[in-house]
Coordinates of N, CA, C and O in Angstrom, one line a residue:
M1 N -6.8 16.3 -35.3 CA -7.5 15.6 -34.2 C -6.7 14.3 -33.9 O -6.2 13.7 -34.8
P2 N -6.6 14.0 -32.6 CA -5.8 12.8 -32.2 C -6.6 11.5 -32.6 O -7.8 11.5 -32.6
A3 N -5.8 10.5 -32.8 CA -6.4 9.2 -33.1 C -6.4 8.4 -31.8 O -7.0 7.3 -31.8
S4 N -5.9 8.9 -30.7 CA -6.0 8.3 -29.4 C -6.0 9.4 -28.3 O -5.4 10.5 -28.5
L5 N -6.6 9.1 -27.2 CA -6.7 10.0 -26.1 C -6.0 9.2 -24.9 O -6.5 8.2 -24.4
C6 N -4.8 9.8 -24.5 CA -4.1 9.2 -23.5 C -3.9 7.7 -23.7 O -4.0 6.9 -22.8
G7 N -3.6 7.3 -24.9 CA -3.3 5.9 -25.2 C -4.5 5.0 -25.6 O -4.3 3.9 -25.9
I8 N -5.7 5.6 -25.6 CA -6.9 4.8 -25.9 C -7.3 5.2 -27.3 O -7.6 6.4 -27.6
P9 N -7.4 4.3 -28.3 CA -7.8 4.6 -29.6 C -9.2 5.2 -29.7 O -10.1 4.7 -29.0
V10 N -9.4 6.3 -30.4 CA -10.7 6.9 -30.6 C -10.9 7.3 -32.1 O -9.9 7.4 -32.8
D11 N -12.1 7.6 -32.4 CA -12.4 8.1 -33.7 C -12.2 9.6 -33.7 O -12.9 10.3 -33.0
P12 N -11.2 10.1 -34.5 CA -10.9 11.5 -34.5 C -12.2 12.4 -34.8 O -12.3 13.5 -34.2
A13 N -13.1 12.0 -35.6 CA -14.3 12.8 -35.9 C -15.1 13.0 -34.6 O -15.7 14.0 -34.4
L14 N -15.2 11.9 -33.8 CA -16.0 12.1 -32.6 C -15.3 13.0 -31.6 O -16.0 13.8 -30.9
V15 N -14.0 13.0 -31.5 CA -13.3 13.9 -30.7 C -13.5 15.4 -31.2 O -13.8 16.3 -30.4
K16 N -13.4 15.6 -32.4 CA -13.5 16.9 -33.0 C -14.9 17.5 -32.7 O -15.1 18.6 -32.4
A17 N -16.0 16.6 -32.8 CA -17.3 17.0 -32.5 C -17.5 17.5 -31.1 O -18.4 18.3 -30.8
A18 N -16.7 16.9 -30.1 CA -16.9 17.2 -28.7 C -16.0 18.4 -28.3 O -16.2 18.9 -27.1
L19 N -15.2 18.9 -29.1 CA -14.3 20.0 -28.7 C -14.6 21.4 -29.4 O -15.1 21.4 -30.5
P20 N -14.4 22.5 -28.7 CA -14.5 23.8 -29.3 C -13.4 24.0 -30.3 O -12.4 23.4 -30.2
G21 N -13.6 24.9 -31.2 CA -12.5 25.3 -32.1 C -11.4 26.0 -31.4 O -11.5 26.5 -30.3
G22 N -10.2 26.0 -32.0 CA -9.1 26.6 -31.4 C -7.8 26.3 -32.2 O -7.8 25.7 -33.2
N23 N -6.7 26.8 -31.7 CA -5.4 26.7 -32.4 C -4.5 25.6 -31.9 O -3.7 25.0 -32.6
S24 N -4.6 25.3 -30.6 CA -3.7 24.2 -30.0 C -4.5 23.3 -29.1 O -5.4 23.7 -28.4
L25 N -4.1 22.0 -29.2 CA -4.8 21.0 -28.4 C -3.7 20.3 -27.6 O -2.6 19.9 -28.1
T26 N -3.8 20.2 -26.3 CA -2.9 19.5 -25.4 C -3.6 18.5 -24.6 O -4.8 18.6 -24.3
M27 N -2.9 17.4 -24.2 CA -3.5 16.3 -23.5 C -2.6 16.1 -22.3 O -1.4 16.1 -22.4
A28 N -3.2 15.8 -21.2 CA -2.5 15.4 -19.9 C -3.2 14.3 -19.2 O -4.4 14.3 -19.1
T29 N -2.4 13.3 -18.8 CA -3.0 12.2 -18.0 C -2.8 12.5 -16.6 O -1.8 13.0 -16.1
E30 N -3.8 12.1 -15.8 CA -3.8 12.4 -14.3 C -4.3 11.1 -13.7 O -5.2 10.4 -14.2
R31 N -3.6 10.7 -12.6 CA -4.0 9.5 -11.8 C -4.3 9.9 -10.4 O -3.4 9.9 -9.5
P32 N -5.5 10.4 -10.1 CA -5.8 10.9 -8.7 C -5.8 9.8 -7.6 O -5.7 10.2 -6.5
N33 N -5.9 8.5 -8.0 CA -5.9 7.5 -7.0 C -5.5 6.2 -7.7 O -5.3 6.2 -8.9
G34 N -5.5 5.1 -7.0 CA -5.0 3.8 -7.6 C -6.0 3.2 -8.6 O -5.6 2.3 -9.3
G35 N -7.2 3.7 -8.8 CA -8.1 3.1 -9.7 C -8.7 4.0 -10.7 O -9.6 3.6 -11.4
T36 N -8.2 5.2 -10.9 CA -8.7 6.1 -11.8 C -7.6 6.7 -12.7 O -6.6 7.0 -12.2
V37 N -7.9 6.8 -14.0 CA -7.0 7.5 -14.9 C -7.9 8.5 -15.6 O -8.9 8.2 -16.2
R38 N -7.4 9.8 -15.6 CA -8.2 10.8 -16.3 C -7.3 11.3 -17.5 O -6.1 11.4 -17.4
C39 N -8.0 11.6 -18.6 CA -7.4 12.2 -19.7 C -8.0 13.6 -19.9 O -9.2 13.7 -20.2
N40 N -7.2 14.6 -19.7 CA -7.7 16.0 -19.8 C -7.2 16.6 -21.1 O -6.0 16.6 -21.4
L41 N -8.1 17.2 -21.9 CA -7.8 17.8 -23.1 C -8.1 19.3 -22.9 O -9.1 19.7 -22.4
S42 N -7.1 20.1 -23.4 CA -7.3 21.6 -23.3 C -7.1 22.1 -24.7 O -6.3 21.7 -25.5
V43 N -8.0 23.1 -25.0 CA -7.9 23.8 -26.3 C -7.5 25.3 -26.0 O -8.1 25.9 -25.2
D44 N -6.4 25.7 -26.6 CA -5.9 27.0 -26.3 C -5.7 27.3 -24.8 O -6.1 28.3 -24.3
S45 N -5.1 26.3 -24.2 CA -4.8 26.4 -22.7 C -6.0 26.4 -21.8 O -5.9 26.7 -20.6
K46 N -7.2 26.1 -22.3 CA -8.4 26.0 -21.5 C -9.0 24.6 -21.5 O -9.2 24.1 -22.6
Q47 N -9.2 24.0 -20.3 CA -9.7 22.7 -20.3 C -11.0 22.6 -21.0 O -11.9 23.3 -20.8
A48 N -11.1 21.6 -21.9 CA -12.3 21.5 -22.8 C -13.0 20.1 -22.6 O -14.2 20.0 -22.8
L49 N -12.3 19.1 -22.2 CA -12.8 17.8 -22.1 C -12.0 17.0 -21.1 O -10.8 17.0 -21.1
S50 N -12.7 16.2 -20.3 CA -12.0 15.3 -19.3 C -12.7 14.0 -19.4 O -13.9 13.9 -19.2
L51 N -12.0 12.9 -19.7 CA -12.5 11.6 -19.7 C -11.9 10.8 -18.6 O -10.7 11.0 -18.3
A52 N -12.6 9.9 -18.0 CA -12.1 9.1 -16.9 C -12.4 7.6 -17.1 O -13.4 7.2 -17.6
Q53 N -11.4 6.8 -16.7 CA -11.6 5.3 -16.6 C -11.4 5.0 -15.1 O -10.5 5.5 -14.5
A54 N -12.3 4.2 -14.6 CA -12.1 3.8 -13.2 C -12.2 2.3 -13.0 O -13.0 1.6 -13.7
W55 N -11.4 1.8 -12.1 CA -11.4 0.4 -11.8 C -11.6 0.2 -10.3 O -11.2 1.1 -9.5
W56 N -12.3 -0.8 -9.9 CA -12.6 -1.1 -8.5 C -12.0 -2.4 -8.1 O -11.8 -3.3 -9.0
T57 N -11.8 -2.6 -6.9 CA -11.3 -3.9 -6.4 C -12.4 -5.0 -6.5 O -13.6 -4.6 -6.4
Q58 N -12.0 -6.2 -6.7 CA -12.9 -7.3 -6.7 C -13.7 -7.3 -5.4 O -13.2 -7.2 -4.3
G59 N -15.0 -7.5 -5.6 CA -15.9 -7.5 -4.4 C -16.4 -6.2 -4.0 O -17.4 -6.1 -3.1
Q60 N -15.9 -5.1 -4.5 CA -16.4 -3.8 -4.1 C -17.7 -3.6 -4.8 O -17.9 -3.9 -6.0
T61 N -18.7 -3.1 -4.1 CA -20.0 -2.9 -4.7 C -20.1 -1.6 -5.5 O -19.3 -0.7 -5.2
T62 N -21.1 -1.4 -6.3 CA -21.3 -0.2 -7.0 C -21.6 1.0 -6.0 O -21.1 2.1 -6.2
A63 N -22.3 0.7 -4.9 CA -22.6 1.7 -3.9 C -21.3 2.2 -3.3 O -21.2 3.4 -3.1
T64 N -20.4 1.3 -2.9 CA -19.2 1.8 -2.2 C -18.3 2.5 -3.2 O -17.6 3.5 -2.8
A65 N -18.3 2.1 -4.4 CA -17.5 2.8 -5.4 C -18.0 4.2 -5.7 O -17.3 5.2 -5.8
A66 N -19.4 4.3 -5.8 CA -20.0 5.6 -6.0 C -19.8 6.5 -4.8 O -19.5 7.7 -5.0
Y67 N -19.8 6.0 -3.6 CA -19.6 6.8 -2.4 C -18.2 7.3 -2.4 O -17.9 8.5 -2.2
A68 N -17.2 6.5 -2.8 CA -15.8 6.9 -2.8 C -15.6 8.0 -3.9 O -14.9 9.0 -3.6
K69 N -16.3 7.9 -5.0 CA -16.2 9.0 -6.0 C -16.8 10.3 -5.6 O -16.3 11.4 -5.8
A70 N -17.9 10.2 -4.9 CA -18.6 11.4 -4.3 C -17.7 12.1 -3.3 O -17.6 13.3 -3.3
V71 N -17.1 11.3 -2.5 CA -16.2 11.9 -1.5 C -15.0 12.6 -2.2 O -14.6 13.7 -1.9
E72 N -14.5 12.0 -3.2 CA -13.4 12.5 -4.0 C -13.8 13.8 -4.7 O -13.1 14.8 -4.6
A73 N -15.0 13.8 -5.3 CA -15.5 15.0 -5.9 C -15.8 16.2 -4.9 O -15.5 17.3 -5.2
S74 N -16.3 15.8 -3.8 CA -16.5 16.8 -2.8 C -15.2 17.5 -2.3 O -15.2 18.7 -2.1
A75 N -14.2 16.7 -2.1 CA -12.9 17.2 -1.7 C -12.3 18.1 -2.8 O -11.8 19.2 -2.5
A76 N -12.5 17.7 -4.1 CA -12.0 18.6 -5.2 C -12.7 19.9 -5.2 O -12.1 20.9 -5.5
C77 N -14.0 19.9 -4.9 CA -14.8 21.2 -4.8 C -14.3 22.1 -3.7 O -14.5 23.3 -3.9
R78 N -13.8 21.6 -2.7 CA -13.3 22.4 -1.6 C -11.9 22.9 -1.8 O -11.5 23.8 -1.1
E79 N -11.1 22.4 -2.8 CA -9.8 22.8 -3.0 C -9.8 24.2 -3.6 O -10.7 24.5 -4.4
P80 N -8.9 25.1 -3.2 CA -8.9 26.5 -3.7 C -8.6 26.4 -5.2 O -7.8 25.6 -5.7
A81 N -9.2 27.3 -6.0 CA -9.0 27.3 -7.4 C -7.6 27.8 -7.7 O -7.1 28.7 -7.0
A82 N -6.9 27.3 -8.7 CA -5.6 27.7 -9.1 C -5.7 29.1 -9.8 O -6.6 29.4 -10.5
A83 N -4.7 30.0 -9.5 CA -4.7 31.3 -10.1 C -4.4 31.1 -11.6 O -3.6 30.3 -12.0
S84 N -5.1 31.9 -12.4 CA -4.9 31.8 -13.9 C -4.3 33.0 -14.4 O -4.1 34.0 -13.8

């Protein structure tokens, strides 16, 4: 189990408890916009866990940040699924 997820220190026991069993663990960092960093973990080539950190500009309200995330999620739902 990793001691960090995409550069952020974590307790390996907590990571292990959140993941299914398997043979291989891979990690990928994704930056979908200027204020979000996602850490995606896959077990045996299947996404198992995705963690996100988000930053907002000074003065931005919780409501406008939530709206922006909802729009982003809605757009992601409309994207065609990748062939596996």
